[in-house]
């Protein structure tokens, strides 16, 4: 049996996931492998490095800082989350990411990006600082329209959620057959067609496969939810999700709302703790 942890994105809704992961770390819950998408990757790396509280700490500290995120960042360098400050200065100086602990932990950590040329997912096992610094994390988290493409080894990429928001089938293909899936949307959620498709078609007209992926994203996402529902009913996976829409928006600037979403996650983590232990030990 190989146990896996799968982390959906959702930008700042990922504070819910961060709360759950902190409970897991505090209680010694471990998995054989983890995969994160977008915010699931950006916050999930702290689970591998064992840094309890780091995700909520630096986001509360900097969420209102124009150097970190917001419209001024977008106008200044084309990214809603600053490349230089959010993905360089914060993890290296203000709230250091423990690359040494990350590398010492043998658990594989994967992330998902989207190749803009093909519109297909890129699954990458992230190895730490020597693996292009934080560029893979930034690529996985680069939301379309409000982020620049990230180029690594000649491949241009954007947010992994475009092509595979919940990579359960991929992890199953690697042999992870006992998976816990953390979602950031409540039960009965259904994704609608992107309301910015007119702008997407203009902005990415040179990348027709990327446009197609974004046109069909709501269909792929809802199909993924149906697959997860089938697996959950059969007892093959354990799903953790919020009971209601989270209080934090995708680009939340209010620290109180970030904390509220984080506390919802912690509460859900404690609520599901014994179920997770039983599931992983079954």
PDB file of C-alpha atoms in Angstrom:
ATOM      1  CA  UNK A   1       0.000   0.000   0.000  1.00  0.00           C
ATOM      2  CA  UNK A   2       1.292   3.449  -0.956  1.00  0.00           C
ATOM      3  CA  UNK A   3      -0.390   6.388   0.739  1.00  0.00           C
ATOM      4  CA  UNK A   4      -0.771   9.672  -1.127  1.00  0.00           C
ATOM      5  CA  UNK A   5      -1.859  13.217  -0.306  1.00  0.00           C
ATOM      6  CA  UNK A   6      -3.432  15.309  -3.075  1.00  0.00           C
ATOM      7  CA  UNK A   7      -3.797  19.078  -2.614  1.00  0.00           C
ATOM      8  CA  UNK A   8      -6.135  21.142  -4.782  1.00  0.00           C
ATOM      9  CA  UNK A   9      -5.351  24.803  -5.499  1.00  0.00           C
ATOM     10  CA  UNK A  10      -7.595  27.818  -5.068  1.00  0.00           C
ATOM     11  CA  UNK A  11      -5.131  30.656  -4.406  1.00  0.00           C
ATOM     12  CA  UNK A  12      -5.780  32.125  -0.956  1.00  0.00           C
ATOM     13  CA  UNK A  13      -8.534  29.597  -0.324  1.00  0.00           C
ATOM     14  CA  UNK A  14      -5.509  27.372   0.186  1.00  0.00           C
ATOM     15  CA  UNK A  15      -5.316  28.713   3.739  1.00  0.00           C
ATOM     16  CA  UNK A  16      -7.898  26.004   4.452  1.00  0.00           C
ATOM     17  CA  UNK A  17      -5.407  23.403   3.231  1.00  0.00           C
ATOM     18  CA  UNK A  18      -2.600  25.034   5.228  1.00  0.00           C
ATOM     19  CA  UNK A  19      -4.656  24.664   8.414  1.00  0.00           C
ATOM     20  CA  UNK A  20      -5.206  20.963   7.781  1.00  0.00           C
ATOM     21  CA  UNK A  21      -1.537  20.373   6.961  1.00  0.00           C
ATOM     22  CA  UNK A  22      -0.442  22.077  10.172  1.00  0.00           C
ATOM     23  CA  UNK A  23      -2.666  19.708  12.166  1.00  0.00           C
ATOM     24  CA  UNK A  24      -1.207  16.762  10.239  1.00  0.00           C
ATOM     25  CA  UNK A  25       2.329  17.906  11.065  1.00  0.00           C
ATOM     26  CA  UNK A  26       1.512  18.494  14.719  1.00  0.00           C
ATOM     27  CA  UNK A  27      -0.008  15.019  14.991  1.00  0.00           C
ATOM     28  CA  UNK A  28       2.638  13.158  13.000  1.00  0.00           C
ATOM     29  CA  UNK A  29       0.438  12.225  10.034  1.00  0.00           C
ATOM     30  CA  UNK A  30       2.742  11.144   7.190  1.00  0.00           C
ATOM     31  CA  UNK A  31       2.244  10.021   3.610  1.00  0.00           C
ATOM     32  CA  UNK A  32       4.414   8.139   1.130  1.00  0.00           C
ATOM     33  CA  UNK A  33       3.998  10.927  -1.421  1.00  0.00           C
ATOM     34  CA  UNK A  34       2.301  14.300  -1.921  1.00  0.00           C
ATOM     35  CA  UNK A  35       1.197  16.247  -4.982  1.00  0.00           C
ATOM     36  CA  UNK A  36       0.005  19.858  -5.037  1.00  0.00           C
ATOM     37  CA  UNK A  37      -1.561  22.094  -7.653  1.00  0.00           C
ATOM     38  CA  UNK A  38      -1.114  25.881  -7.634  1.00  0.00           C
ATOM     39  CA  UNK A  39      -1.683  27.007  -4.026  1.00  0.00           C
ATOM     40  CA  UNK A  40      -1.626  23.330  -3.079  1.00  0.00           C
ATOM     41  CA  UNK A  41       1.983  23.284  -4.281  1.00  0.00           C
ATOM     42  CA  UNK A  42       2.940  26.677  -2.813  1.00  0.00           C
ATOM     43  CA  UNK A  43       1.636  25.794   0.647  1.00  0.00           C
ATOM     44  CA  UNK A  44       2.159  22.048   0.439  1.00  0.00           C
ATOM     45  CA  UNK A  45       5.958  22.305   0.252  1.00  0.00           C
ATOM     46  CA  UNK A  46       5.852  23.439   3.885  1.00  0.00           C
ATOM     47  CA  UNK A  47       4.423  20.030   4.763  1.00  0.00           C
ATOM     48  CA  UNK A  48       7.502  18.309   3.336  1.00  0.00           C
ATOM     49  CA  UNK A  49       9.877  20.777   5.045  1.00  0.00           C
ATOM     50  CA  UNK A  50       7.965  20.398   8.328  1.00  0.00           C
ATOM     51  CA  UNK A  51       7.383  24.131   8.849  1.00  0.00           C
ATOM     52  CA  UNK A  52       4.233  24.365  10.930  1.00  0.00           C
ATOM     53  CA  UNK A  53       2.450  27.720  10.627  1.00  0.00           C
ATOM     54  CA  UNK A  54       4.690  29.154   7.927  1.00  0.00           C
ATOM     55  CA  UNK A  55       2.033  29.492   5.204  1.00  0.00           C
ATOM     56  CA  UNK A  56      -0.456  31.411   7.337  1.00  0.00           C
ATOM     57  CA  UNK A  57       2.295  33.454   9.000  1.00  0.00           C
ATOM     58  CA  UNK A  58       3.831  35.041   5.919  1.00  0.00           C
ATOM     59  CA  UNK A  59       0.510  35.466   4.117  1.00  0.00           C
ATOM     60  CA  UNK A  60      -1.060  37.326   7.039  1.00  0.00           C
ATOM     61  CA  UNK A  61       2.070  39.431   7.379  1.00  0.00           C
ATOM     62  CA  UNK A  62       2.312  40.435   3.716  1.00  0.00           C
ATOM     63  CA  UNK A  63      -1.186  40.143   2.222  1.00  0.00           C
ATOM     64  CA  UNK A  64      -1.697  43.924   2.317  1.00  0.00           C
ATOM     65  CA  UNK A  65       1.869  44.702   1.222  1.00  0.00           C
ATOM     66  CA  UNK A  66       1.903  46.051  -2.338  1.00  0.00           C
ATOM     67  CA  UNK A  67       5.330  44.463  -2.817  1.00  0.00           C
ATOM     68  CA  UNK A  68       3.734  41.040  -2.309  1.00  0.00           C
ATOM     69  CA  UNK A  69       0.469  40.995  -4.224  1.00  0.00           C
ATOM     70  CA  UNK A  70      -2.332  43.079  -5.673  1.00  0.00           C
ATOM     71  CA  UNK A  71      -3.134  45.444  -8.507  1.00  0.00           C
ATOM     72  CA  UNK A  72       0.070  47.437  -8.111  1.00  0.00           C
ATOM     73  CA  UNK A  73       2.078  44.217  -8.523  1.00  0.00           C
ATOM     74  CA  UNK A  74       0.080  43.357 -11.612  1.00  0.00           C
ATOM     75  CA  UNK A  75       0.627  46.766 -13.167  1.00  0.00           C
ATOM     76  CA  UNK A  76       4.284  46.836 -12.193  1.00  0.00           C
ATOM     77  CA  UNK A  77       5.490  43.480 -13.486  1.00  0.00           C
ATOM     78  CA  UNK A  78       2.485  41.632 -14.883  1.00  0.00           C
ATOM     79  CA  UNK A  79       2.012  39.310 -11.911  1.00  0.00           C
ATOM     80  CA  UNK A  80      -0.715  39.516  -9.288  1.00  0.00           C
ATOM     81  CA  UNK A  81       1.812  37.896  -6.895  1.00  0.00           C
ATOM     82  CA  UNK A  82       5.228  39.509  -7.212  1.00  0.00           C
ATOM     83  CA  UNK A  83       7.918  37.338  -8.739  1.00  0.00           C
ATOM     84  CA  UNK A  84      10.802  39.019  -6.908  1.00  0.00           C
ATOM     85  CA  UNK A  85       9.177  39.596  -3.524  1.00  0.00           C
ATOM     86  CA  UNK A  86       6.706  36.720  -3.082  1.00  0.00           C
ATOM     87  CA  UNK A  87       8.862  34.005  -4.656  1.00  0.00           C
ATOM     88  CA  UNK A  88      12.340  35.245  -3.794  1.00  0.00           C
ATOM     89  CA  UNK A  89      12.612  37.753  -0.966  1.00  0.00           C
ATOM     90  CA  UNK A  90       9.960  36.227   1.316  1.00  0.00           C
ATOM     91  CA  UNK A  91      11.170  32.591   1.196  1.00  0.00           C
ATOM     92  CA  UNK A  92      14.843  33.543   1.322  1.00  0.00           C
ATOM     93  CA  UNK A  93      14.843  36.463   3.758  1.00  0.00           C
ATOM     94  CA  UNK A  94      11.630  37.385   5.583  1.00  0.00           C
ATOM     95  CA  UNK A  95      10.247  33.904   6.393  1.00  0.00           C
ATOM     96  CA  UNK A  96      12.913  31.482   5.172  1.00  0.00           C
ATOM     97  CA  UNK A  97      11.886  28.211   3.606  1.00  0.00           C
ATOM     98  CA  UNK A  98      13.897  25.309   5.040  1.00  0.00           C
ATOM     99  CA  UNK A  99      15.393  23.814   1.884  1.00  0.00           C
ATOM    100  CA  UNK A 100      17.683  21.610   3.965  1.00  0.00           C
ATOM    101  CA  UNK A 101      14.772  19.975   5.798  1.00  0.00           C
ATOM    102  CA  UNK A 102      12.856  19.698   2.529  1.00  0.00           C
ATOM    103  CA  UNK A 103      15.718  17.816   0.876  1.00  0.00           C
ATOM    104  CA  UNK A 104      16.274  15.617   3.935  1.00  0.00           C
ATOM    105  CA  UNK A 105      12.666  14.399   3.907  1.00  0.00           C
ATOM    106  CA  UNK A 106      12.564  11.354   1.573  1.00  0.00           C
ATOM    107  CA  UNK A 107       8.866  11.783   0.752  1.00  0.00           C
ATOM    108  CA  UNK A 108       8.461  12.656  -2.963  1.00  0.00           C
ATOM    109  CA  UNK A 109       6.665  15.951  -3.581  1.00  0.00           C
ATOM    110  CA  UNK A 110       5.112  16.506  -6.996  1.00  0.00           C
ATOM    111  CA  UNK A 111       3.447  19.555  -8.489  1.00  0.00           C
ATOM    112  CA  UNK A 112       1.397  20.281 -11.591  1.00  0.00           C
ATOM    113  CA  UNK A 113       1.879  23.030 -14.181  1.00  0.00           C
ATOM    114  CA  UNK A 114       0.272  23.591 -17.585  1.00  0.00           C
ATOM    115  CA  UNK A 115       2.332  23.677 -20.773  1.00  0.00           C
ATOM    116  CA  UNK A 116       1.022  26.670 -22.736  1.00  0.00           C
ATOM    117  CA  UNK A 117       2.036  25.172 -26.094  1.00  0.00           C
ATOM    118  CA  UNK A 118       0.129  21.909 -25.635  1.00  0.00           C
ATOM    119  CA  UNK A 119      -2.468  22.840 -22.994  1.00  0.00           C
ATOM    120  CA  UNK A 120      -1.497  19.602 -21.222  1.00  0.00           C
ATOM    121  CA  UNK A 121      -0.418  19.063 -17.612  1.00  0.00           C
ATOM    122  CA  UNK A 122       3.246  18.887 -16.662  1.00  0.00           C
ATOM    123  CA  UNK A 123       3.853  16.669 -13.632  1.00  0.00           C
ATOM    124  CA  UNK A 124       7.138  17.444 -11.926  1.00  0.00           C
ATOM    125  CA  UNK A 125       8.833  16.006  -8.864  1.00  0.00           C
ATOM    126  CA  UNK A 126      10.189  19.119  -7.175  1.00  0.00           C
ATOM    127  CA  UNK A 127      13.639  18.558  -5.653  1.00  0.00           C
ATOM    128  CA  UNK A 128      14.258  21.846  -3.849  1.00  0.00           C
ATOM    129  CA  UNK A 129      16.526  24.840  -4.297  1.00  0.00           C
ATOM    130  CA  UNK A 130      18.821  23.253  -6.873  1.00  0.00           C
ATOM    131  CA  UNK A 131      15.731  22.517  -8.977  1.00  0.00           C
ATOM    132  CA  UNK A 132      15.376  26.066 -10.383  1.00  0.00           C
ATOM    133  CA  UNK A 133      14.805  27.693  -6.976  1.00  0.00           C
ATOM    134  CA  UNK A 134      11.124  28.469  -6.503  1.00  0.00           C
ATOM    135  CA  UNK A 135      10.376  28.746 -10.239  1.00  0.00           C
ATOM    136  CA  UNK A 136       8.497  25.432 -10.393  1.00  0.00           C
ATOM    137  CA  UNK A 137       6.305  26.563  -7.493  1.00  0.00           C
ATOM    138  CA  UNK A 138       5.718  29.895  -9.207  1.00  0.00           C
ATOM    139  CA  UNK A 139       4.836  28.178 -12.481  1.00  0.00           C
ATOM    140  CA  UNK A 140       2.293  25.919 -10.798  1.00  0.00           C
ATOM    141  CA  UNK A 141       0.714  28.971  -9.137  1.00  0.00           C
ATOM    142  CA  UNK A 142       0.744  31.441 -12.050  1.00  0.00           C
ATOM    143  CA  UNK A 143      -2.930  32.134 -12.657  1.00  0.00           C
ATOM    144  CA  UNK A 144      -3.779  32.988 -16.285  1.00  0.00           C
ATOM    145  CA  UNK A 145      -4.562  36.595 -17.261  1.00  0.00           C
ATOM    146  CA  UNK A 146      -3.001  37.971 -14.058  1.00  0.00           C
ATOM    147  CA  UNK A 147       0.390  36.239 -14.293  1.00  0.00           C
ATOM    148  CA  UNK A 148       3.273  36.063 -16.712  1.00  0.00           C
ATOM    149  CA  UNK A 149       4.232  32.696 -18.172  1.00  0.00           C
ATOM    150  CA  UNK A 150       7.113  30.973 -16.396  1.00  0.00           C
ATOM    151  CA  UNK A 151       9.785  29.462 -18.636  1.00  0.00           C
ATOM    152  CA  UNK A 152      11.872  26.553 -17.359  1.00  0.00           C
ATOM    153  CA  UNK A 153      14.278  24.677 -19.631  1.00  0.00           C
ATOM    154  CA  UNK A 154      12.611  26.178 -22.712  1.00  0.00           C
ATOM    155  CA  UNK A 155       9.085  25.189 -21.682  1.00  0.00           C
ATOM    156  CA  UNK A 156       6.526  27.954 -21.019  1.00  0.00           C
ATOM    157  CA  UNK A 157       4.047  27.197 -18.251  1.00  0.00           C
ATOM    158  CA  UNK A 158       1.104  28.547 -16.279  1.00  0.00           C
ATOM    159  CA  UNK A 159      -1.118  27.392 -13.397  1.00  0.00           C
ATOM    160  CA  UNK A 160      -1.503  23.630 -13.104  1.00  0.00           C
ATOM    161  CA  UNK A 161      -5.188  24.013 -12.336  1.00  0.00           C
ATOM    162  CA  UNK A 162      -5.854  24.846 -15.983  1.00  0.00           C
ATOM    163  CA  UNK A 163      -5.112  21.285 -17.081  1.00  0.00           C
ATOM    164  CA  UNK A 164      -5.406  19.096 -13.948  1.00  0.00           C
ATOM    165  CA  UNK A 165      -6.901  20.683 -10.850  1.00  0.00           C
ATOM    166  CA  UNK A 166      -7.163  17.451  -8.849  1.00  0.00           C
ATOM    167  CA  UNK A 167      -4.495  14.991 -10.055  1.00  0.00           C
ATOM    168  CA  UNK A 168      -5.863  11.846  -8.429  1.00  0.00           C
ATOM    169  CA  UNK A 169      -5.627   9.663 -11.593  1.00  0.00           C
ATOM    170  CA  UNK A 170      -1.986  10.689 -12.095  1.00  0.00           C
ATOM    171  CA  UNK A 171      -1.080   9.732  -8.542  1.00  0.00           C
ATOM    172  CA  UNK A 172      -2.912   6.445  -8.926  1.00  0.00           C
ATOM    173  CA  UNK A 173      -0.836   5.795 -12.062  1.00  0.00           C
ATOM    174  CA  UNK A 174       2.303   6.101  -9.898  1.00  0.00           C
ATOM    175  CA  UNK A 175       1.023   3.389  -7.587  1.00  0.00           C
ATOM    176  CA  UNK A 176      -0.441   5.525  -4.808  1.00  0.00           C
ATOM    177  CA  UNK A 177      -3.520   3.487  -3.966  1.00  0.00           C
ATOM    178  CA  UNK A 178      -4.539   4.910  -0.581  1.00  0.00           C
ATOM    179  CA  UNK A 179      -5.112   8.618  -1.138  1.00  0.00           C
ATOM    180  CA  UNK A 180      -6.366  11.517   0.941  1.00  0.00           C
ATOM    181  CA  UNK A 181      -7.683  14.375  -1.221  1.00  0.00           C
ATOM    182  CA  UNK A 182      -7.988  17.904   0.181  1.00  0.00           C
ATOM    183  CA  UNK A 183     -10.390  20.132  -1.765  1.00  0.00           C
ATOM    184  CA  UNK A 184     -11.021  23.846  -1.243  1.00  0.00           C
ATOM    185  CA  UNK A 185     -14.625  23.933  -2.446  1.00  0.00           C
ATOM    186  CA  UNK A 186     -17.640  22.679  -0.460  1.00  0.00           C
ATOM    187  CA  UNK A 187     -19.878  19.710  -1.342  1.00  0.00           C
ATOM    188  CA  UNK A 188     -22.141  20.141  -4.388  1.00  0.00           C
ATOM    189  CA  UNK A 189     -19.823  22.749  -5.894  1.00  0.00           C
ATOM    190  CA  UNK A 190     -19.904  22.888  -9.688  1.00  0.00           C
ATOM    191  CA  UNK A 191     -17.472  24.961 -11.719  1.00  0.00           C
ATOM    192  CA  UNK A 192     -18.985  27.301 -14.311  1.00  0.00           C
ATOM    193  CA  UNK A 193     -17.538  28.397 -17.636  1.00  0.00           C
ATOM    194  CA  UNK A 194     -14.850  31.051 -17.251  1.00  0.00           C
ATOM    195  CA  UNK A 195     -16.397  34.499 -17.591  1.00  0.00           C
ATOM    196  CA  UNK A 196     -13.166  35.924 -19.049  1.00  0.00           C
ATOM    197  CA  UNK A 197     -12.980  33.634 -22.078  1.00  0.00           C
ATOM    198  CA  UNK A 198     -13.294  36.600 -24.457  1.00  0.00           C
ATOM    199  CA  UNK A 199     -10.144  38.116 -22.915  1.00  0.00           C
ATOM    200  CA  UNK A 200      -8.370  34.738 -22.734  1.00  0.00           C
ATOM    201  CA  UNK A 201      -8.947  34.168 -26.449  1.00  0.00           C
ATOM    202  CA  UNK A 202      -7.337  37.525 -27.202  1.00  0.00           C
ATOM    203  CA  UNK A 203      -4.434  37.291 -24.751  1.00  0.00           C
ATOM    204  CA  UNK A 204      -3.463  33.742 -25.669  1.00  0.00           C
ATOM    205  CA  UNK A 205      -4.384  33.670 -29.347  1.00  0.00           C
ATOM    206  CA  UNK A 206      -0.872  32.375 -30.130  1.00  0.00           C
ATOM    207  CA  UNK A 207      -1.537  29.368 -27.898  1.00  0.00           C
ATOM    208  CA  UNK A 208      -4.724  27.713 -29.207  1.00  0.00           C
ATOM    209  CA  UNK A 209      -4.270  24.544 -27.147  1.00  0.00           C
ATOM    210  CA  UNK A 210      -4.042  26.596 -23.969  1.00  0.00           C
ATOM    211  CA  UNK A 211      -7.211  28.480 -24.947  1.00  0.00           C
ATOM    212  CA  UNK A 212      -8.964  25.179 -25.590  1.00  0.00           C
ATOM    213  CA  UNK A 213      -7.914  23.871 -22.165  1.00  0.00           C
ATOM    214  CA  UNK A 214      -9.326  26.981 -20.496  1.00  0.00           C
ATOM    215  CA  UNK A 215     -12.528  26.789 -22.541  1.00  0.00           C
ATOM    216  CA  UNK A 216     -13.019  23.216 -21.345  1.00  0.00           C
ATOM    217  CA  UNK A 217     -11.663  23.598 -17.834  1.00  0.00           C
ATOM    218  CA  UNK A 218     -15.060  23.639 -16.128  1.00  0.00           C
ATOM    219  CA  UNK A 219     -16.015  20.418 -17.905  1.00  0.00           C
ATOM    220  CA  UNK A 220     -12.758  18.694 -16.912  1.00  0.00           C
ATOM    221  CA  UNK A 221     -13.031  19.922 -13.328  1.00  0.00           C
ATOM    222  CA  UNK A 222     -16.601  18.721 -12.900  1.00  0.00           C
ATOM    223  CA  UNK A 223     -15.647  15.357 -14.421  1.00  0.00           C
ATOM    224  CA  UNK A 224     -12.815  15.123 -11.871  1.00  0.00           C
ATOM    225  CA  UNK A 225     -15.311  15.761  -9.077  1.00  0.00           C
ATOM    226  CA  UNK A 226     -17.521  12.943 -10.355  1.00  0.00           C
ATOM    227  CA  UNK A 227     -14.526  10.601 -10.426  1.00  0.00           C
ATOM    228  CA  UNK A 228     -13.649  11.594  -6.871  1.00  0.00           C
ATOM    229  CA  UNK A 229     -17.244  11.042  -5.761  1.00  0.00           C
ATOM    230  CA  UNK A 230     -17.181   7.493  -7.151  1.00  0.00           C
ATOM    231  CA  UNK A 231     -13.879   6.721  -5.437  1.00  0.00           C
ATOM    232  CA  UNK A 232     -15.089   8.228  -2.178  1.00  0.00           C
ATOM    233  CA  UNK A 233     -18.293   6.182  -2.191  1.00  0.00           C
ATOM    234  CA  UNK A 234     -16.313   2.988  -2.733  1.00  0.00           C
ATOM    235  CA  UNK A 235     -14.013   3.818   0.172  1.00  0.00           C
ATOM    236  CA  UNK A 236     -10.913   3.970  -2.031  1.00  0.00           C
ATOM    237  CA  UNK A 237     -10.099   7.548  -1.085  1.00  0.00           C
ATOM    238  CA  UNK A 238     -10.790   9.902   1.807  1.00  0.00           C
ATOM    239  CA  UNK A 239     -11.866  13.426   0.882  1.00  0.00           C
ATOM    240  CA  UNK A 240     -11.549  16.467   3.156  1.00  0.00           C
ATOM    241  CA  UNK A 241     -13.372  19.622   2.085  1.00  0.00           C
ATOM    242  CA  UNK A 242     -14.953  22.678   3.748  1.00  0.00           C
ATOM    243  CA  UNK A 243     -18.611  22.396   4.665  1.00  0.00           C
ATOM    244  CA  UNK A 244     -19.421  25.802   3.164  1.00  0.00           C
ATOM    245  CA  UNK A 245     -17.717  28.391   0.921  1.00  0.00           C
ATOM    246  CA  UNK A 246     -14.565  29.670   2.574  1.00  0.00           C
ATOM    247  CA  UNK A 247     -14.382  33.261   3.896  1.00  0.00           C
ATOM    248  CA  UNK A 248     -11.232  34.082   1.886  1.00  0.00           C
ATOM    249  CA  UNK A 249     -11.300  35.024  -1.798  1.00  0.00           C
ATOM    250  CA  UNK A 250      -8.699  33.894  -4.342  1.00  0.00           C
ATOM    251  CA  UNK A 251      -6.654  37.090  -3.923  1.00  0.00           C
ATOM    252  CA  UNK A 252      -7.605  37.937  -0.352  1.00  0.00           C
ATOM    253  CA  UNK A 253      -6.126  41.117   1.138  1.00  0.00           C
ATOM    254  CA  UNK A 254      -7.840  40.947   4.529  1.00  0.00           C
ATOM    255  CA  UNK A 255      -5.671  39.129   7.119  1.00  0.00           C
ATOM    256  CA  UNK A 256      -8.695  38.392   9.322  1.00  0.00           C
ATOM    257  CA  UNK A 257     -10.349  36.462   6.484  1.00  0.00           C
ATOM    258  CA  UNK A 258      -7.157  34.545   5.787  1.00  0.00           C
ATOM    259  CA  UNK A 259      -6.992  33.580   9.443  1.00  0.00           C
ATOM    260  CA  UNK A 260     -10.656  32.593   9.376  1.00  0.00           C
ATOM    261  CA  UNK A 261     -10.098  30.263   6.392  1.00  0.00           C
ATOM    262  CA  UNK A 262      -7.019  28.818   8.105  1.00  0.00           C
ATOM    263  CA  UNK A 263      -8.974  28.162  11.312  1.00  0.00           C
ATOM    264  CA  UNK A 264     -11.724  26.445   9.314  1.00  0.00           C
ATOM    265  CA  UNK A 265      -8.989  24.182   7.969  1.00  0.00           C
ATOM    266  CA  UNK A 266      -7.562  23.473  11.400  1.00  0.00           C
ATOM    267  CA  UNK A 267     -10.994  22.645  12.747  1.00  0.00           C
ATOM    268  CA  UNK A 268     -11.638  20.309   9.825  1.00  0.00           C
ATOM    269  CA  UNK A 269      -8.214  18.730  10.323  1.00  0.00           C
ATOM    270  CA  UNK A 270      -9.006  17.925  13.950  1.00  0.00           C
ATOM    271  CA  UNK A 271     -12.480  16.726  13.010  1.00  0.00           C
ATOM    272  CA  UNK A 272     -11.098  14.303  10.418  1.00  0.00           C
ATOM    273  CA  UNK A 273      -7.932  13.283  12.283  1.00  0.00           C
ATOM    274  CA  UNK A 274      -9.079   9.881  13.528  1.00  0.00           C
ATOM    275  CA  UNK A 275     -10.720   9.095  10.206  1.00  0.00           C
ATOM    276  CA  UNK A 276      -7.413   9.834   8.467  1.00  0.00           C
ATOM    277  CA  UNK A 277      -5.493   7.640  10.899  1.00  0.00           C
ATOM    278  CA  UNK A 278      -7.905   4.764  10.418  1.00  0.00           C
ATOM    279  CA  UNK A 279      -7.898   5.216   6.649  1.00  0.00           C
ATOM    280  CA  UNK A 280      -4.116   5.217   6.402  1.00  0.00           C
ATOM    281  CA  UNK A 281      -3.799   2.291   8.770  1.00  0.00           C
ATOM    282  CA  UNK A 282      -6.475   0.165   7.129  1.00  0.00           C
TER     283      UNK A 282
END
